[in-house]
PDB file of C-alpha atoms and ligand atoms in Angstrom:
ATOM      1  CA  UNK A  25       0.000   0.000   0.000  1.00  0.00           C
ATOM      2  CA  UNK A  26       1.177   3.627  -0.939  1.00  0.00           C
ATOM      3  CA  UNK A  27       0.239   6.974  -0.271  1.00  0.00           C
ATOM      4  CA  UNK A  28       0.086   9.489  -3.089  1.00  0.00           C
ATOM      5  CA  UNK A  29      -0.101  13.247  -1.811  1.00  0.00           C
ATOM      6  CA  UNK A  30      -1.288  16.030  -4.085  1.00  0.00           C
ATOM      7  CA  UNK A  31       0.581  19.206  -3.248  1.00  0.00           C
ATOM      8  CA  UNK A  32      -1.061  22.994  -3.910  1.00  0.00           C
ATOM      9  CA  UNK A  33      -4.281  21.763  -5.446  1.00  0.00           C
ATOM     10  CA  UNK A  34      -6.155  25.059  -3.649  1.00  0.00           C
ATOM     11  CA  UNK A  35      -5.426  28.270  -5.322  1.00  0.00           C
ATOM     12  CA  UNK A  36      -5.137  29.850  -1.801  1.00  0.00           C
ATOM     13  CA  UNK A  37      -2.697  27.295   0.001  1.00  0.00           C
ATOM     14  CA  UNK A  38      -0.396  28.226  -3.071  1.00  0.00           C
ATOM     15  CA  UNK A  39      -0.219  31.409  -2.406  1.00  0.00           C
ATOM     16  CA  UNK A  40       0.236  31.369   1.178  1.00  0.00           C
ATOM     17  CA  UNK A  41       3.112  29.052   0.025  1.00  0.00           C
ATOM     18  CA  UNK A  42       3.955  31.973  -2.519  1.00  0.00           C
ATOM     19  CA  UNK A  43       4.304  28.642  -5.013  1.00  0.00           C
ATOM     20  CA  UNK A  44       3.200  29.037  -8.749  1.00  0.00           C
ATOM     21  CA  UNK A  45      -0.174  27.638  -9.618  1.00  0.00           C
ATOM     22  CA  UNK A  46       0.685  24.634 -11.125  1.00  0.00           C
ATOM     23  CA  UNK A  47      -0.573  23.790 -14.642  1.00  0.00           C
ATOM     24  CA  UNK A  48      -0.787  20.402 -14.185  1.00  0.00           C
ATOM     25  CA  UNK A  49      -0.705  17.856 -10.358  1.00  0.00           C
ATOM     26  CA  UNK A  50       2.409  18.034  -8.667  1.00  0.00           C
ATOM     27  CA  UNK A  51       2.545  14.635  -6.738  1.00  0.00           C
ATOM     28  CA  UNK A  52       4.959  13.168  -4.121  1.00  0.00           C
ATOM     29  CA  UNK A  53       4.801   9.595  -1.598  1.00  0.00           C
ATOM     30  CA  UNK A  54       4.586   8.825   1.482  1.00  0.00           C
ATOM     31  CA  UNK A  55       5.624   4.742   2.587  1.00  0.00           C
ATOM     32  CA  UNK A  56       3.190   3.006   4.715  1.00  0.00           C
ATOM     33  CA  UNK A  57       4.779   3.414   7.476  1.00  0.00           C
ATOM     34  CA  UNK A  58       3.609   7.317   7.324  1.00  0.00           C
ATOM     35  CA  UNK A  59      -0.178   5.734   8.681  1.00  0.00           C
ATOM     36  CA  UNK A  60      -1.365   6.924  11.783  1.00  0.00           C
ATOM     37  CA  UNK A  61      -4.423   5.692  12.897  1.00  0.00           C
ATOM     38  CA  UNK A  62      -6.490   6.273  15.975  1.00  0.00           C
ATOM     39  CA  UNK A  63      -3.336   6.869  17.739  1.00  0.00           C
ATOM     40  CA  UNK A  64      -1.947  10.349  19.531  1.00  0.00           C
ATOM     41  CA  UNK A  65       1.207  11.820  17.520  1.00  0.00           C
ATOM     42  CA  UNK A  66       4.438  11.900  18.833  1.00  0.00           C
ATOM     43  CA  UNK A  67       6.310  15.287  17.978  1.00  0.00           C
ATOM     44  CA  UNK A  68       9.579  14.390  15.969  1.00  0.00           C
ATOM     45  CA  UNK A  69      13.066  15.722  17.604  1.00  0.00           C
ATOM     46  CA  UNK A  70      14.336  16.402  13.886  1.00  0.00           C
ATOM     47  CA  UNK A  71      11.627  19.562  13.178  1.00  0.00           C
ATOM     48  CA  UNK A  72      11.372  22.764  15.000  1.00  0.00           C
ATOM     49  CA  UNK A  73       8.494  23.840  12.845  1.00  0.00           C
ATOM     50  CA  UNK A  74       5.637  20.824  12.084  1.00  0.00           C
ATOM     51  CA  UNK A  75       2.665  21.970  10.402  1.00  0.00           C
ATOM     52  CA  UNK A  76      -0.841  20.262   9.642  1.00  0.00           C
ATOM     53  CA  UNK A  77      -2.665  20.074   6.427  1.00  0.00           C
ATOM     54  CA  UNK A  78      -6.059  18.803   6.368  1.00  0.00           C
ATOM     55  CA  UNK A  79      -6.860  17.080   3.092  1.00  0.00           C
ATOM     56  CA  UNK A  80      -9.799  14.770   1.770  1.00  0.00           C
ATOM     57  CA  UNK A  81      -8.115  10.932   1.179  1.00  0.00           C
ATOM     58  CA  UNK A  82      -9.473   8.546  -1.643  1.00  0.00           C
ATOM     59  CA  UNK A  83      -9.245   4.894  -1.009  1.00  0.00           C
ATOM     60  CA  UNK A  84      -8.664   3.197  -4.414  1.00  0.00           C
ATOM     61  CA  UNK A  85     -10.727   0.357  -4.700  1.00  0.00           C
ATOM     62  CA  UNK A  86      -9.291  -1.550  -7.937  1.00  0.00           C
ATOM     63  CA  UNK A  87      -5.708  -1.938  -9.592  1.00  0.00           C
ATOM     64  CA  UNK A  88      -5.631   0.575 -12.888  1.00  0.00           C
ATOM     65  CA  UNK A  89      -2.999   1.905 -14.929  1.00  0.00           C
ATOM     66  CA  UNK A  90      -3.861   4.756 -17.463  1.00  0.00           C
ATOM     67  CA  UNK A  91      -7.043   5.614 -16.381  1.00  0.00           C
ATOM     68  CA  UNK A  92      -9.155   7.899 -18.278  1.00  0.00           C
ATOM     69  CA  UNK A  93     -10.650  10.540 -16.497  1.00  0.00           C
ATOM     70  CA  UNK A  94     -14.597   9.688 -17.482  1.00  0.00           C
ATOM     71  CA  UNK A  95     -13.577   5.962 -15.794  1.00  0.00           C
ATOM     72  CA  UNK A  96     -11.630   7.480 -12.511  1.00  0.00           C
ATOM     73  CA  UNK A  97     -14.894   7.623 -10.070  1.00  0.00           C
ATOM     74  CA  UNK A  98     -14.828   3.346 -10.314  1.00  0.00           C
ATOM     75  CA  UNK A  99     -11.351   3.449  -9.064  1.00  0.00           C
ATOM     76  CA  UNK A 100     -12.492   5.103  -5.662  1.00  0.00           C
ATOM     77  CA  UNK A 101     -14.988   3.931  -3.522  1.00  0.00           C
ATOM     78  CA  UNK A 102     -14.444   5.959   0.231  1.00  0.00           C
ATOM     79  CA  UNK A 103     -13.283   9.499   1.166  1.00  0.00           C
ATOM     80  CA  UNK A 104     -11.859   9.924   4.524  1.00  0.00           C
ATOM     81  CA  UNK A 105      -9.813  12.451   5.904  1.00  0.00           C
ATOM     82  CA  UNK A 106      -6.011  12.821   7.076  1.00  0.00           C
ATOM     83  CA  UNK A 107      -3.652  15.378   7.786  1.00  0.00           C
ATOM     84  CA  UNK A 108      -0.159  15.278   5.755  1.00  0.00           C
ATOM     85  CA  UNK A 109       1.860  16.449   8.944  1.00  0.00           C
ATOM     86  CA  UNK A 110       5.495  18.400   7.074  1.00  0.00           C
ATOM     87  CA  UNK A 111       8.414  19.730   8.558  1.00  0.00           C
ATOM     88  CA  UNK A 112       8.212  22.913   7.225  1.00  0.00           C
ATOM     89  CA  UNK A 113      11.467  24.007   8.263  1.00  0.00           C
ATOM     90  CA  UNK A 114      12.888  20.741   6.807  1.00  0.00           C
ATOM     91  CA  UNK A 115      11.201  21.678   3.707  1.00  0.00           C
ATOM     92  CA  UNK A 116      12.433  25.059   3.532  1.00  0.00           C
ATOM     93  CA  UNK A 117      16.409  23.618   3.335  1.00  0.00           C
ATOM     94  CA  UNK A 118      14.758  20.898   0.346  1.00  0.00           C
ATOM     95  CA  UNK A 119      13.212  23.669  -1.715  1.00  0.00           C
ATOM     96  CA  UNK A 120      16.251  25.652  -1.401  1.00  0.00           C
ATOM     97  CA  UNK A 121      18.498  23.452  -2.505  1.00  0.00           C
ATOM     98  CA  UNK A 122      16.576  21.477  -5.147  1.00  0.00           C
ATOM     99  CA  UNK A 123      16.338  18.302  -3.274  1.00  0.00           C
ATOM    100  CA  UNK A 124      13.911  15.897  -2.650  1.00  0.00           C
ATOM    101  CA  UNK A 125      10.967  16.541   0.158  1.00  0.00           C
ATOM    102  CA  UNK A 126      11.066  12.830   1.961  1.00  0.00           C
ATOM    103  CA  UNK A 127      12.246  14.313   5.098  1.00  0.00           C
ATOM    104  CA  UNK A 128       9.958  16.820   5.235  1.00  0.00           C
ATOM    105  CA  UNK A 129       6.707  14.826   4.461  1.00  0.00           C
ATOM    106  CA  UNK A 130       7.585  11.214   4.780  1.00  0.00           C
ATOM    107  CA  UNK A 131       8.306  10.303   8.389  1.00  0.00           C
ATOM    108  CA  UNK A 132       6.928   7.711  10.589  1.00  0.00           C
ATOM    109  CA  UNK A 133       3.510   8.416  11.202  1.00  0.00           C
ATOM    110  CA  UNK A 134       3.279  12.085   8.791  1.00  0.00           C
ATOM    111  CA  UNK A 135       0.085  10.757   7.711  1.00  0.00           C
ATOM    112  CA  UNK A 136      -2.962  10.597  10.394  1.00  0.00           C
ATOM    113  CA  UNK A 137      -6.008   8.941   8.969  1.00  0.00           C
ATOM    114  CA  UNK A 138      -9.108   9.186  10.297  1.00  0.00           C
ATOM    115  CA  UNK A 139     -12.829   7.494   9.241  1.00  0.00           C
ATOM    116  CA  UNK A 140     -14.027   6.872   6.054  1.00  0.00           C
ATOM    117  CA  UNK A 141     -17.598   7.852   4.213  1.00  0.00           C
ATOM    118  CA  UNK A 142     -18.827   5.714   1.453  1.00  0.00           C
ATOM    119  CA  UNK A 143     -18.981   8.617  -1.934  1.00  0.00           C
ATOM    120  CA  UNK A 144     -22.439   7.808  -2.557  1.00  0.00           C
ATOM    121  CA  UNK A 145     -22.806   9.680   0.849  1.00  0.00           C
ATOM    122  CA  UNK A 146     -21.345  12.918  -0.367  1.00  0.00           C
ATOM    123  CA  UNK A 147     -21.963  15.156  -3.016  1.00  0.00           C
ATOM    124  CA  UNK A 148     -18.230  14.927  -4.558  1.00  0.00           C
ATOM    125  CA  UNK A 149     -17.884  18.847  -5.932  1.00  0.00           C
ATOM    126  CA  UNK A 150     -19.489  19.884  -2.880  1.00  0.00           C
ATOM    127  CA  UNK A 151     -17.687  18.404   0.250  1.00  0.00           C
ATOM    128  CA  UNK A 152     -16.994  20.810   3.639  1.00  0.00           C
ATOM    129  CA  UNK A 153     -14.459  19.970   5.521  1.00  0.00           C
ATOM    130  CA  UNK A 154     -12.775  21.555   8.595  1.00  0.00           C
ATOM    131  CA  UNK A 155      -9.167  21.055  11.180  1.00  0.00           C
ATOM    132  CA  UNK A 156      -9.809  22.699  14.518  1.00  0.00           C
ATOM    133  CA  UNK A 157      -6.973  22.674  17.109  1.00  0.00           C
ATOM    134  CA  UNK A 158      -7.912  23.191  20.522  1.00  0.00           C
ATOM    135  CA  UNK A 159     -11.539  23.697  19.258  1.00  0.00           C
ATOM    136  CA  UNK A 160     -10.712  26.694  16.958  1.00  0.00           C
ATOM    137  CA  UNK A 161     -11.133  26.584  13.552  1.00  0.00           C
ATOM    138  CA  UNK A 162      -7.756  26.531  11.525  1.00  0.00           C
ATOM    139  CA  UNK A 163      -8.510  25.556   8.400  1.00  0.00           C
ATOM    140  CA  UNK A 164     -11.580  24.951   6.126  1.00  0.00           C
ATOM    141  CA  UNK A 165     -11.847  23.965   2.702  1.00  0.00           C
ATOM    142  CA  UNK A 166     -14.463  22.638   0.265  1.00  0.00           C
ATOM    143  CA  UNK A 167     -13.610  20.474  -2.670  1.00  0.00           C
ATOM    144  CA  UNK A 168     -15.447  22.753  -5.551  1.00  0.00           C
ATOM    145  CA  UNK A 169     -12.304  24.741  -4.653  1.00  0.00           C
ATOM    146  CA  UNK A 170      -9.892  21.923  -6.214  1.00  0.00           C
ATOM    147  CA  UNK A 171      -7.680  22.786  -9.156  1.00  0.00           C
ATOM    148  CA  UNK A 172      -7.145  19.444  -9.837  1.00  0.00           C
ATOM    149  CA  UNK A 173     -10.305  17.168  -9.102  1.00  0.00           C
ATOM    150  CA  UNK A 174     -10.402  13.854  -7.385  1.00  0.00           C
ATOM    151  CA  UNK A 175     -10.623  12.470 -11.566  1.00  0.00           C
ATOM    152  CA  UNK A 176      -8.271  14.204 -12.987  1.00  0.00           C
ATOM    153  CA  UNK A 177      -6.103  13.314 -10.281  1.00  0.00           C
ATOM    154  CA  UNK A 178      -6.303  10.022 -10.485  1.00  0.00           C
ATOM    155  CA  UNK A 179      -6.040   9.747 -14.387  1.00  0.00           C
ATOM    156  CA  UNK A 180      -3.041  11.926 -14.076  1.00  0.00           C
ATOM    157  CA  UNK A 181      -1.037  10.201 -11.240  1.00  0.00           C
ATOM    158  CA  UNK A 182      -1.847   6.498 -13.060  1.00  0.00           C
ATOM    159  CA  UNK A 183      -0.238   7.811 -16.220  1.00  0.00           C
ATOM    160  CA  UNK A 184       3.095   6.852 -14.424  1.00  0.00           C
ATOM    161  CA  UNK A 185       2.078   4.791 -11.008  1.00  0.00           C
ATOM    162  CA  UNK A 186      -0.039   2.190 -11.362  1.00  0.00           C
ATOM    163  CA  UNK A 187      -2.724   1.760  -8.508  1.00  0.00           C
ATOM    164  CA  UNK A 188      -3.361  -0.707  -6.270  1.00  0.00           C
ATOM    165  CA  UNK A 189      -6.202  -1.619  -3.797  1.00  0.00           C
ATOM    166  CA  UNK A 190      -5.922   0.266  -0.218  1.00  0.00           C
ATOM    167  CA  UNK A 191      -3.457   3.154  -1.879  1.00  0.00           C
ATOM    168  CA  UNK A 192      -4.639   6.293  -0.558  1.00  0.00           C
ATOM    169  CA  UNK A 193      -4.393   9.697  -1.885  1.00  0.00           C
ATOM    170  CA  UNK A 194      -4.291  12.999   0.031  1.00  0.00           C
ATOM    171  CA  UNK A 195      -5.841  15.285  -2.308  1.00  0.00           C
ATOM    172  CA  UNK A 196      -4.172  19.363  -1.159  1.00  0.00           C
ATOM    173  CA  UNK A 197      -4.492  21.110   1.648  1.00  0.00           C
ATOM    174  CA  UNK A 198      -6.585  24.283   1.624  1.00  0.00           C
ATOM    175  CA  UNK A 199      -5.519  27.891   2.976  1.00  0.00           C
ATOM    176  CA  UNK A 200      -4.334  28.353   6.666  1.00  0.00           C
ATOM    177  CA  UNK A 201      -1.828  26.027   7.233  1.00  0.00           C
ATOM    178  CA  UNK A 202       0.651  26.329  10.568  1.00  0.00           C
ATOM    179  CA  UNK A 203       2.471  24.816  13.036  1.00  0.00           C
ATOM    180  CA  UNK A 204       1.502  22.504  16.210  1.00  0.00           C
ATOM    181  CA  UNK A 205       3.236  22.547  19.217  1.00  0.00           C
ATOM    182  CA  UNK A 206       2.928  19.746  21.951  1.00  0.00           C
ATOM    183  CA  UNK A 207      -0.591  19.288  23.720  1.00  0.00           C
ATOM    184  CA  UNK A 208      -2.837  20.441  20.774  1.00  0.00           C
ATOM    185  CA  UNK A 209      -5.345  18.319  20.639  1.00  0.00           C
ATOM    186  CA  UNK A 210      -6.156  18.396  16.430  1.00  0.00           C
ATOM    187  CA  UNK A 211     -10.134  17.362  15.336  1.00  0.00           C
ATOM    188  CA  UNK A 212     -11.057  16.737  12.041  1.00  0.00           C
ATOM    189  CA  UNK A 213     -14.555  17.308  10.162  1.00  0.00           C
ATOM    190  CA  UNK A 214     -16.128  16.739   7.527  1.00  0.00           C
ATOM    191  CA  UNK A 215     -19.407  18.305   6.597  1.00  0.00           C
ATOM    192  CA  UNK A 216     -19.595  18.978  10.324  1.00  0.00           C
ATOM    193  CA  UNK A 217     -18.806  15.404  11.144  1.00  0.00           C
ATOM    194  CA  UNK A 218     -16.039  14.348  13.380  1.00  0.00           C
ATOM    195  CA  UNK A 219     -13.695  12.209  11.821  1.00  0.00           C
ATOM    196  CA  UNK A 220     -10.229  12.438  13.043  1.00  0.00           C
ATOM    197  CA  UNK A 221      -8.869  12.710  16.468  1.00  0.00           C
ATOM    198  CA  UNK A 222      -5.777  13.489  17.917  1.00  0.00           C
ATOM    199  CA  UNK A 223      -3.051  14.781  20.708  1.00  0.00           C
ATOM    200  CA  UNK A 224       0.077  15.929  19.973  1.00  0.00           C
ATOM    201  CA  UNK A 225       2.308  14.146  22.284  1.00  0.00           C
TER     202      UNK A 225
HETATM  203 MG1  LIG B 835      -0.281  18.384   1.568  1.00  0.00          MG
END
């Protein structure tokens, strides 16, 4: 199982990023081992500066290569939510000096993952959701805000990885990223629902 992790697919995040909208997906991975589920988070020694980003997940639900975009919505069955936890100060050294982000973005446990909804549940251009720390709102996006939607993703990123049952993929993070310090306790929504939890340990 793999995670594939969409970066500045919200017009807004990118500029708070003061990155380039892109003109087509910019993906990266995280390894298994980046899952954290229903489990506190333990604050890495190597990062002075963590930050969350709140994304929707798909959960691929059969193998495809090449996938046209008309055929992606068969490939994905459940949308959950997760938050692709990066060392931003890590990051900041990687950008600089042209080098690759796994240190930033790939760590044990970068990856919380909360509950899952079945899409037939949601209405897919129109899905709310929320990260509160310490019960105040800190970010909130909405999907109809994508660049990149959860099709064209998918056709895009199986043009060169092929995908497998139980890959997940962490779609962007909206505006209002920023850093967690030890004792937050981070809650997920979406459309008002809880469905992540978490302490920062
Ligand atoms: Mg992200």
């Amino acid at each position: 199982m793999k995670i594939i992790c969409i970066g500045r697919n919200y017009a807004e995040h990118a500029k708070e990023m003061k990155s380039e909208l892109p003109t087509e997906p910019v993906f990266f991975m995280k390894p298994d081992t980046a899952v954290l589920k229903e489990s506190d988070f333990y604050f890495p020694d190597f990062t002075k500066e963590l930050h969350h980003e709140i994304e929707l997940v798909l959960k691929i639900c059969k193998a495809g290569k090449h996938i046209e975009e008309q055929f992606a919505h068969k490939y994905y069955d459940e949308i959950g939510l997760g938050i692709d936890f990066t060392a931003r100060d890590i990051q900041a050294i990687c950008k600089q000096k042209g080098l690759p982000w796994e240190k930033a973005k790939s760590f044990d446990n970068s990856a919380p993952l909360g509950a899952f909804i079945k899409k037939e549940q949601l209405k897919l251009d129109d899905i709310n959701f929320e990260l509160k720390i310490n019960n105040q709102p800190k970010q909130i996006g909405n999907s109809k805000d994508l660049i990149f939607s959860f099709d064209k993703v998918i056709s895009y990123v199986s043009k060169f990885v092929t995908l497998k049952v139980g890959d997940l993929i962490y779609t962007g993070t909206p505006e209002g990223v920023g850093p967690v310090s030890i004792g937050d306790n981070l809650e997920g929504f979406i459309n008002n629902v809880s469905m992540l939890k978490l302490t920062v340990k």
